[in-house]
Short mmCIF file of C-alpha atoms in Angstrom, two decimals:
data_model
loop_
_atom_site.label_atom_id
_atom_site.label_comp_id
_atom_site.label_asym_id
_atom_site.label_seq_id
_atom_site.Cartn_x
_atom_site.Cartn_y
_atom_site.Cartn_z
CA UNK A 1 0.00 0.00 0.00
CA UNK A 2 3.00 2.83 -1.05
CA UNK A 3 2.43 5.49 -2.98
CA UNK A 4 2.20 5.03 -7.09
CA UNK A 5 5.97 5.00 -7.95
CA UNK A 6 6.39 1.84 -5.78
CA UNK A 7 3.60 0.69 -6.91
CA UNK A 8 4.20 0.68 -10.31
CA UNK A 9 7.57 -0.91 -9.11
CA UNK A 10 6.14 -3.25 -7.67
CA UNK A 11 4.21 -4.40 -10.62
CA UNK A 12 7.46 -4.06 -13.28
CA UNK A 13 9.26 -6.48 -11.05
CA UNK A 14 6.50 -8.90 -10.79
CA UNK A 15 5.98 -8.89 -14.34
CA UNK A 16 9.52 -9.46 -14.93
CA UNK A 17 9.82 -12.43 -12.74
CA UNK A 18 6.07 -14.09 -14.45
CA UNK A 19 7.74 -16.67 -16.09
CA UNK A 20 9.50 -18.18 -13.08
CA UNK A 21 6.43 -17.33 -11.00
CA UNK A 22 3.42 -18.62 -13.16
CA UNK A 23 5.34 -22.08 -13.55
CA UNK A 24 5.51 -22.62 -9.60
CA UNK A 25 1.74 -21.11 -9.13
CA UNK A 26 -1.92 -20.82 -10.82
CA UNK A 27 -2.12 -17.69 -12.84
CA UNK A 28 -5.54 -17.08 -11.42
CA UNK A 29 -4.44 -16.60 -7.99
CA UNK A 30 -2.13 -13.74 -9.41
CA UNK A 31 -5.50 -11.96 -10.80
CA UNK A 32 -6.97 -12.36 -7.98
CA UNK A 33 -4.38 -11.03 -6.00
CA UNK A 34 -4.34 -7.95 -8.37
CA UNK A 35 -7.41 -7.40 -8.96
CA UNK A 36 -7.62 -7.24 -4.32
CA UNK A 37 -4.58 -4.85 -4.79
CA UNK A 38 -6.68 -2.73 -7.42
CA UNK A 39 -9.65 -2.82 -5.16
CA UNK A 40 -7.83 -1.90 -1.58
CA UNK A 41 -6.26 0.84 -3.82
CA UNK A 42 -9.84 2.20 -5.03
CA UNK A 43 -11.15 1.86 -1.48
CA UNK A 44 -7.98 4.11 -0.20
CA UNK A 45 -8.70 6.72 -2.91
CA UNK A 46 -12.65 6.97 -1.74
CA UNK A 47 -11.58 7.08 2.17
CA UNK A 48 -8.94 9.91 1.10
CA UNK A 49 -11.98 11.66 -1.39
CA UNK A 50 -13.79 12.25 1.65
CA UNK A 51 -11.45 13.93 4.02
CA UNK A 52 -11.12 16.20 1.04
CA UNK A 53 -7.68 14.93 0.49
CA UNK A 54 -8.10 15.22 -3.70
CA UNK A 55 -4.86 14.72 -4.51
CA UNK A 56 -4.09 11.48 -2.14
CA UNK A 57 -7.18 9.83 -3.77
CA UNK A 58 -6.57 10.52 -7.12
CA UNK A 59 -2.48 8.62 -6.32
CA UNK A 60 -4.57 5.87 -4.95
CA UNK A 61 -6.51 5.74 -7.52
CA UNK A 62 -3.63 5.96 -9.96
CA UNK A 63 -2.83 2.69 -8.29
CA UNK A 64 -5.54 0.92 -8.85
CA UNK A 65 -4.98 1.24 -11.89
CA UNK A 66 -2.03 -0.05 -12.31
CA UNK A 67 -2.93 -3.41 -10.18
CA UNK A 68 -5.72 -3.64 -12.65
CA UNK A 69 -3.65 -3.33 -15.81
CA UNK A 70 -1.50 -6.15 -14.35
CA UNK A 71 -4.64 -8.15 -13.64
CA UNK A 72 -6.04 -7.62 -17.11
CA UNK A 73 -2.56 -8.80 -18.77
CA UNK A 74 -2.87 -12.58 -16.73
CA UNK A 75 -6.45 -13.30 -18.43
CA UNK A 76 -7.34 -14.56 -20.96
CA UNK A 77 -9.19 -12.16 -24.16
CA UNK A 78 -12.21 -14.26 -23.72
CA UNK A 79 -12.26 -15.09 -20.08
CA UNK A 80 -14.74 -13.66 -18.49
CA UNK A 81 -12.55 -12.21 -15.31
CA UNK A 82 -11.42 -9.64 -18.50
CA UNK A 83 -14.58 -8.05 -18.66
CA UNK A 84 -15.22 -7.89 -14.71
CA UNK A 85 -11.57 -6.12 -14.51
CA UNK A 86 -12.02 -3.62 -17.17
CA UNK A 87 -15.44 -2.31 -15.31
CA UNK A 88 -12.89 -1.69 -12.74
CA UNK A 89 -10.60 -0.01 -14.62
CA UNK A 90 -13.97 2.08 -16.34
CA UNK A 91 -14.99 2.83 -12.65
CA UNK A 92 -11.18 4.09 -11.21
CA UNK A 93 -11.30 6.74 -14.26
CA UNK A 94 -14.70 7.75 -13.75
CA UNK A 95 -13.81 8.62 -10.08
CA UNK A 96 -10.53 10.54 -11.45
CA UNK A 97 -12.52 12.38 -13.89
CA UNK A 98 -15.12 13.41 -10.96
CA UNK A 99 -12.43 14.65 -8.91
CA UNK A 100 -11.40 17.95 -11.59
CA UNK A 101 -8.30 15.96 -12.56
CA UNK A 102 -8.23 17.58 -15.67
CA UNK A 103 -9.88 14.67 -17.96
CA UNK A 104 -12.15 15.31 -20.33
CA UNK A 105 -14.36 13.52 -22.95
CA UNK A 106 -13.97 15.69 -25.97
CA UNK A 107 -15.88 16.09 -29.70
CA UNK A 108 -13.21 16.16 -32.64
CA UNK A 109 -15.49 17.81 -35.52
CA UNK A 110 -14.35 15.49 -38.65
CA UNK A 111 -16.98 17.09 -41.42
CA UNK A 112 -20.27 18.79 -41.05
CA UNK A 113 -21.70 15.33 -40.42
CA UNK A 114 -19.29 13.73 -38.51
CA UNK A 115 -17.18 13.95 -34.86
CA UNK A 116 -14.91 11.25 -33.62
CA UNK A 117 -15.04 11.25 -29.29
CA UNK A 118 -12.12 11.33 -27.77
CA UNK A 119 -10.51 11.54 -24.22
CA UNK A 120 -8.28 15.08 -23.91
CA UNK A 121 -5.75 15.31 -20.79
CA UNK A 122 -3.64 18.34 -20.56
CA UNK A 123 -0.28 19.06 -19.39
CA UNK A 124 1.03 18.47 -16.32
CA UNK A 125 2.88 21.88 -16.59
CA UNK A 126 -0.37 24.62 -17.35
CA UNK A 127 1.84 27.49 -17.21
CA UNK A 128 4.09 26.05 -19.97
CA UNK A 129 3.08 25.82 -23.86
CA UNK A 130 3.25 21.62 -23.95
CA UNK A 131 3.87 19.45 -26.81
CA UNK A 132 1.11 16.60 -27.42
CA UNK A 133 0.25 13.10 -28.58
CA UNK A 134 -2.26 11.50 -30.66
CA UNK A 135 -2.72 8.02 -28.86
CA UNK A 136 -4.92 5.19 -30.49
CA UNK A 137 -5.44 2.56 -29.16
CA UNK A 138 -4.63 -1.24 -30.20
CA UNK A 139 -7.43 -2.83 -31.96
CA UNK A 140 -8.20 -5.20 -28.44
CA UNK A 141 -8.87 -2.04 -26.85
CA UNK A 142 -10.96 0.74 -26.37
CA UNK A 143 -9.72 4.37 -26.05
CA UNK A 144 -10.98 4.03 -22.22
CA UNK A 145 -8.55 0.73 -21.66
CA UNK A 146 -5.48 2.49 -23.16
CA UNK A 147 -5.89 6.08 -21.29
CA UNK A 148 -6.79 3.75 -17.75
CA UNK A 149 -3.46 2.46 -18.62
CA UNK A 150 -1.41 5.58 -19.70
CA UNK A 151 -2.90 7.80 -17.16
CA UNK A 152 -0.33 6.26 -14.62
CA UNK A 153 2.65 7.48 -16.82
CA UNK A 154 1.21 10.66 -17.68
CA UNK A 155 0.71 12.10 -14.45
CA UNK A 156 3.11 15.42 -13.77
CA UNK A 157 4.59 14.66 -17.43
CA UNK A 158 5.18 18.23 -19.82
CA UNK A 159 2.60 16.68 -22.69
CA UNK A 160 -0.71 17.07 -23.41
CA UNK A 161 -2.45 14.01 -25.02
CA UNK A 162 -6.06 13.19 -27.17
CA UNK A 163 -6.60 9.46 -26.69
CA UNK A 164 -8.74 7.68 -29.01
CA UNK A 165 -10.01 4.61 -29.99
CA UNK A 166 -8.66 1.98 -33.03
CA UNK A 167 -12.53 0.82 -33.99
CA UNK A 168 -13.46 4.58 -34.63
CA UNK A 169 -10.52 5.79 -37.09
CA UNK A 170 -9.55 2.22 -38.67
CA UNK A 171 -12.76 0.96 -39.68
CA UNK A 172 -12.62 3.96 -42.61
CA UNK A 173 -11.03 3.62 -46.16
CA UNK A 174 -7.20 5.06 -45.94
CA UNK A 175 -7.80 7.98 -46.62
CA UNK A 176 -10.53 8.68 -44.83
CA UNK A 177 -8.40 7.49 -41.62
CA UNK A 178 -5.66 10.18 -41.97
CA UNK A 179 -8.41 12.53 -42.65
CA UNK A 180 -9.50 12.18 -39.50
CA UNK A 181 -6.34 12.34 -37.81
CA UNK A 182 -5.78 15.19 -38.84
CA UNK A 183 -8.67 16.34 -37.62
CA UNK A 184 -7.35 15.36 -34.11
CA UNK A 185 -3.97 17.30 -35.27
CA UNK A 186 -6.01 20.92 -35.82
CA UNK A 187 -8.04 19.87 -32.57
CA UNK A 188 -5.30 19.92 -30.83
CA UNK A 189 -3.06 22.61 -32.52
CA UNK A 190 -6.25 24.95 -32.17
CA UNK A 191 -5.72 24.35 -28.04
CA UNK A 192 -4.46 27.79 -26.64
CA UNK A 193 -2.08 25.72 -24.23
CA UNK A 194 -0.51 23.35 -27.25
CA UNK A 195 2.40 24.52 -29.25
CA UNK A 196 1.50 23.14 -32.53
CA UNK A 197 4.49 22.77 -34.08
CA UNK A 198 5.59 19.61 -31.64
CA UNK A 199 2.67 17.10 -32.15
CA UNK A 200 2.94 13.75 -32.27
CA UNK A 201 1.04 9.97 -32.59
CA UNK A 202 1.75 6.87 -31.08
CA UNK A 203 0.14 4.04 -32.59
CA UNK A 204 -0.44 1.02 -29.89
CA UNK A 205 -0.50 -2.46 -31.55
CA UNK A 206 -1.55 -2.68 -34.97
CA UNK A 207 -2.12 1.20 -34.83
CA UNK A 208 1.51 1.30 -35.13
CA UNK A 209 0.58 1.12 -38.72
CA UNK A 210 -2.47 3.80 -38.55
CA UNK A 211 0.43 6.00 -37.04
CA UNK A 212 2.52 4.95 -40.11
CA UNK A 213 0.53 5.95 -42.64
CA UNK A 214 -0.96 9.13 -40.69
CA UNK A 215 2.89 10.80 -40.13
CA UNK A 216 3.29 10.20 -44.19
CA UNK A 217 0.19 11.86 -45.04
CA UNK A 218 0.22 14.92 -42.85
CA UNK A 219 4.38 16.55 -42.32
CA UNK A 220 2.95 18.35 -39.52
CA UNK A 221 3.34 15.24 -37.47
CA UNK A 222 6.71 15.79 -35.36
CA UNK A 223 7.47 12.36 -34.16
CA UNK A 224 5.56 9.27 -34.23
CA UNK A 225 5.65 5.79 -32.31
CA UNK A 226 5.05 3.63 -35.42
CA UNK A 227 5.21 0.47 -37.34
CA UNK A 228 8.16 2.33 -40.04
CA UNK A 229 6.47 0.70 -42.99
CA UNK A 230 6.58 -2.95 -42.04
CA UNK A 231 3.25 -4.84 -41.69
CA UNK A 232 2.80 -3.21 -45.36
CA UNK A 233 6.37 -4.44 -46.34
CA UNK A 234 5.71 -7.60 -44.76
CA UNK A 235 2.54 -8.07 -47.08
CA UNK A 236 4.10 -7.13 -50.57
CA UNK A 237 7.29 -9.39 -49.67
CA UNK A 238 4.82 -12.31 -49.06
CA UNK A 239 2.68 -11.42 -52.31
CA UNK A 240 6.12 -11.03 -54.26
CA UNK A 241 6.95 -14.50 -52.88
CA UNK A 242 4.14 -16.60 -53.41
CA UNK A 243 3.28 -15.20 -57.28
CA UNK A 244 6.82 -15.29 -58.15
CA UNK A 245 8.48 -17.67 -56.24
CA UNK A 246 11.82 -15.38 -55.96
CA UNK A 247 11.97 -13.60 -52.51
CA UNK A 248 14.01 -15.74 -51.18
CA UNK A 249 16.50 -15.16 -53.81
CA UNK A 250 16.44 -11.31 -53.96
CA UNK A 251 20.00 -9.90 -52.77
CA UNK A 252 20.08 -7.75 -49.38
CA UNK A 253 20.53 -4.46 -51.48
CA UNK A 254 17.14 -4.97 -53.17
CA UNK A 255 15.69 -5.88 -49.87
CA UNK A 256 17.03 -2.98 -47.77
CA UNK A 257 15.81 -0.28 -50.75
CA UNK A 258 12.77 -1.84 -50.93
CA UNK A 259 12.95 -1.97 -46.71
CA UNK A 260 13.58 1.94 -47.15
CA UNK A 261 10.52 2.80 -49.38
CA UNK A 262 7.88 4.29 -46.75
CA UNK A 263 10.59 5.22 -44.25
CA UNK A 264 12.50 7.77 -46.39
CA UNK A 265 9.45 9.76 -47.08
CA UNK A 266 8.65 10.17 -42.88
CA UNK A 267 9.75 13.87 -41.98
CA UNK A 268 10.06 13.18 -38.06
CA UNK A 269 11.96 11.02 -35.81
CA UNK A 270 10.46 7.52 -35.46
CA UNK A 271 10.09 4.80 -33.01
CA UNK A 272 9.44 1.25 -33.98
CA UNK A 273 7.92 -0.83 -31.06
CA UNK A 274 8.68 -4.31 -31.78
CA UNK A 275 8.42 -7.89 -30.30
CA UNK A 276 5.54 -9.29 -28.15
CA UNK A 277 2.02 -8.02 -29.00
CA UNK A 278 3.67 -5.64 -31.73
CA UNK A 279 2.62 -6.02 -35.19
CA UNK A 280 6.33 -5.38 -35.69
CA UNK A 281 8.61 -8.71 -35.80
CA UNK A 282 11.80 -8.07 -33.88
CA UNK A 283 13.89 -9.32 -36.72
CA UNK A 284 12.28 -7.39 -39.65
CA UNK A 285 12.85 -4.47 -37.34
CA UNK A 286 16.36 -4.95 -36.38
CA UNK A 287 16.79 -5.03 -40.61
CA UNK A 288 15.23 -1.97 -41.02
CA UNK A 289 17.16 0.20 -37.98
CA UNK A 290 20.34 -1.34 -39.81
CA UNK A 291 19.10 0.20 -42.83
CA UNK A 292 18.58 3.31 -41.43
CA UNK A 293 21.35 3.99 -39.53
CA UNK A 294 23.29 3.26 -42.87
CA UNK A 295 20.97 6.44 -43.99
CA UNK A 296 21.20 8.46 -41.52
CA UNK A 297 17.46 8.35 -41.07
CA UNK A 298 16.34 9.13 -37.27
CA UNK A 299 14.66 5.93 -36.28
CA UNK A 300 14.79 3.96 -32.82
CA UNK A 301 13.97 0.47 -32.19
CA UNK A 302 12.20 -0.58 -28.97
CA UNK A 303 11.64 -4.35 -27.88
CA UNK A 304 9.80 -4.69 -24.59
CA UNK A 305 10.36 -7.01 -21.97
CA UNK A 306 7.99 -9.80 -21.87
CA UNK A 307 7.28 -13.55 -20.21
CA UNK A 308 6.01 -16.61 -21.89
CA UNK A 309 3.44 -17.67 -19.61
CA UNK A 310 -0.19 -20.20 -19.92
CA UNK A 311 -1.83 -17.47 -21.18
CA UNK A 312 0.54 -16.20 -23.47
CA UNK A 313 3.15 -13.35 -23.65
CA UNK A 314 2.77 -10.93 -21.14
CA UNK A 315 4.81 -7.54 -21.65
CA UNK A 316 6.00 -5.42 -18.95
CA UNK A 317 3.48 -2.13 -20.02
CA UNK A 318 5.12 -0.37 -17.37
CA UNK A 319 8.85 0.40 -18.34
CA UNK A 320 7.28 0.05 -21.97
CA UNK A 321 5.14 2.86 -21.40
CA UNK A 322 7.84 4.68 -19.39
CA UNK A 323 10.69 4.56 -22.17
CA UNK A 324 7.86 5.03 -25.03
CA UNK A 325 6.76 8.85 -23.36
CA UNK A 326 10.38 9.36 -22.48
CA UNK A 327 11.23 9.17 -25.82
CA UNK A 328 8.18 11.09 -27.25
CA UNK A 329 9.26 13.79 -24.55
CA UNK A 330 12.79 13.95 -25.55
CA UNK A 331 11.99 14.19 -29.33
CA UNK A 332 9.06 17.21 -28.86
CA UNK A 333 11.22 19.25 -26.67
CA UNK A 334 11.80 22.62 -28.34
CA UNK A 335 15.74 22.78 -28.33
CA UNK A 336 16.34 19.20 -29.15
CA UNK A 337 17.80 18.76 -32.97
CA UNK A 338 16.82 16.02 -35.17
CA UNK A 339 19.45 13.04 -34.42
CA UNK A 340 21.70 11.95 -37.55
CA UNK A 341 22.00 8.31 -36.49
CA UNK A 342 20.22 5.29 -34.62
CA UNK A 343 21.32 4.14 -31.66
CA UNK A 344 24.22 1.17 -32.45
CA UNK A 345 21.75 -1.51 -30.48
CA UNK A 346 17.97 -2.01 -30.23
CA UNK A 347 16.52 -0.53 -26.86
CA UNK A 348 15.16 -3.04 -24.01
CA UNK A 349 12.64 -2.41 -21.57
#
C-alpha cells in the first residue's frame, strides 16, 4: 500500500519475474491477488476523497490502476474475469474524472456530419506551452482501456495528449483514416495551451501502422511511435513470394531499398515498437534500424520485456510505457535537434 511509484515498481518487477512465478503457481491466484490490490487501492482513494484529500485519492486511484492493468494482462481475451476487470478499470477513471483531474471527454469535428469522441488530458505543466500526442489505441482495446493504462505514466509529465479509440478511425477507407487524424492534429493545434508545431502519434498495436501511414500523409506530425512501414512491407514481400516464387532469392541491397521505401518519405523522428504483441517482428525491425542507420534516417527500435506464460506473452506495459513517453518527450522538446544516427543496439525495456 506505497504510494504510485512503488507501486508501479512493484508491478514491473512482478511482471519481470512471471515466467518463473506462473510455472511454480496458478495464474488465477495472481488476478486475484491484483485485482484485491486494485480494489484496496480504489477503497484508499474513496476514504482519502472524503477527508477532502483530492490529490491522495486521485495517487490511490492511480494505483488501482495499475494493479488492474496487471490483472487484465494474466487473463485470458475471452475469459470472463477480463470483462469484470475492465469495469474496474472504467470505474477508477470515472472517479478521477469526478475529482477535476483535468480529464475530459472531448468532440473532434471530422466534417459537417461527422465527430470522432475522444478523451483530452492536458499538461502536467499549465503554465508552460506543452507538446502533445495522438494516442490510439490497439485494436483489443478501447480508447478508455489504453488512457486507464497511460494515465499512470502521464501524471506530472510536460505533454498534453487526445486518446482515441482503433474501432473509430480504422474501420474507414485510408484515406478517410488520416483525414481524420488530422482532424485530431487541428483539434489539438487549435488548443491555446498546445504549441502546434511539436505534435505527435503513437500508434499502440496494430495502430503502429495507422500512425505509419498518418505521419506520411500529414508533415505536420513531429514524431511518431510507429510500425516504419513494415506490416505493409511484410505483405508485398509475401505477395512477391508466393506469385513469383523469388523472394528468397532477392539480394540484401534490393531488400534494404525496398525496406527503405515508406521510411524515407517520414519527416520526423520515429520509433518502432517491436516484439511481443507488436505487429512489428523483432527481426524485420532490427533489418530496417540497420538500414537506417546506414541512412542516416532518425529511427529507434524498442523491444519490450515480456514472459512466456499459460496465457501467453505478457509484456512489462510499465517500463514500456515509461521509455515510449520518455522518448516522445525527448523528441518534442523545443531545443532538441533532429538526431543523424540510430542508436548502435535495439533498446530493451
Amino acid at each position: 500500500m506505497g504510494d504510485l511509484a512503488s507501486t508501479r515498481l512493484g508491478a514491473s518487477a512482478f511482471l519481470d519475474d512471471l515466467a518463473s512465478i506462473s510455472a511454480a503457481t496458478n495464474q488465477q491466484n495472481w488476478v486475484r491477488r491484483w485485482t484485491n490490490i486494485g480494489n484496496a487501492h480504489c477503497l484508499i482513494g474513496d476514504l482519502e476523497i472524503e477527508k477532502g484529500a483530492s490529490d491522495k485519492a486521485v495517487e490511490g486511484w492511480l494505483c488501482a490502476l495499475t494493479a488492474f492493468e496487471v490483472a487484465r494482462r494474466l487473463v485470458d481475451d475471452d475469459d470472463a474475469q477480463r470483462a469484470s476487470v475492465s469495469i474496474k478499470v472504467e470505474r477508477a477513471l470515472e472517479k478521477i474524472r469526478s475529482s477535476e483531474h483535468g480529464i475530459e471527454r472531448v468532440h473532434v469535428a471530422c466534417d459537417d456530419a461527422a465527430e470522432l469522441l475522444a478523451y483530452y488530458l492536458p499538461s502536467g505543466r499549465p503554465d508552460l506551452l506543452a507538446p502533445a500526442v495522438i494516442c490510439i489505441s490497439s485494436e483489443e482495446e478501447t480508447g478508455e482501456m489504453l488512457l486507464g493504462r497511460l494515465l499512470p505514466v502521464l501524471v506530472g509529465r510536460a505533454i498534453t495528449v487526445l486518446v482515441i479509440s482503433h474501432d473509430d478511425v480504422s474501420s474507414q477507407w485510408r484515406g478517410q483514416t488520416n483525414f481524420m487524424l488530422s482532424c485530431c492534429l487541428d483539434y489539438l493545434a487549435a488548443q491555446p495551451n498546445i504549441d502546434s508545431s511539436r505534435i505527435g502519434v503513437y500508434g499502440d498495436g496494430v495502430s503502429a501502422v495507422l500512425a505509419t501511414d498518418f505521419a506520411l500523409c500529414d508533415r505536420r506530425v513531429s514524431a511518431a511511435v510507429c510500425d516504419g512501414g513494415l506490416w505493409h512491407w511484410a505483405r508485398t514481400l509475401a505477395a512477391v513470394g508466393w506469385i513469383n516464387k523469388t523472394a528468397d532469392l532477392m539480394d540484401e541491397e534490393a531488400l534494404s531499398a525496398r525496406r527503405l521505401l515508406s521510411i524515407r518519405r517520414l519527416s520526423c523522428p520515429a520509433l518502432v515498437v517491436a516484439g511481443g504483441r507488436s505487429a512489428v517482428s523483432e527481426a524485420e525491425a532490427v533489418k530496417l534500424q540497420v538500414d537506417c542507420e546506414m541512412a542516416h534516417i532518425d529511427l529507434e527500435l524498442a523491444i519490450p520485456r515480456t514472459a512466456v506464460t499459460p496465457a501467453g506473452e505478457v509484456e512489462n506495459f510499465v517500463t514500456s510505457d515509461e521509455c515510449i513517453f520518455g522518448w516522445l518527450e525527448h523528441k518534442l522538446r523545443r531545443s532538441t535537434a533532429p538526431s543523424l544516427f540510430a542508436p548502435e543496439e535495439p533498446v530493451r525495456f
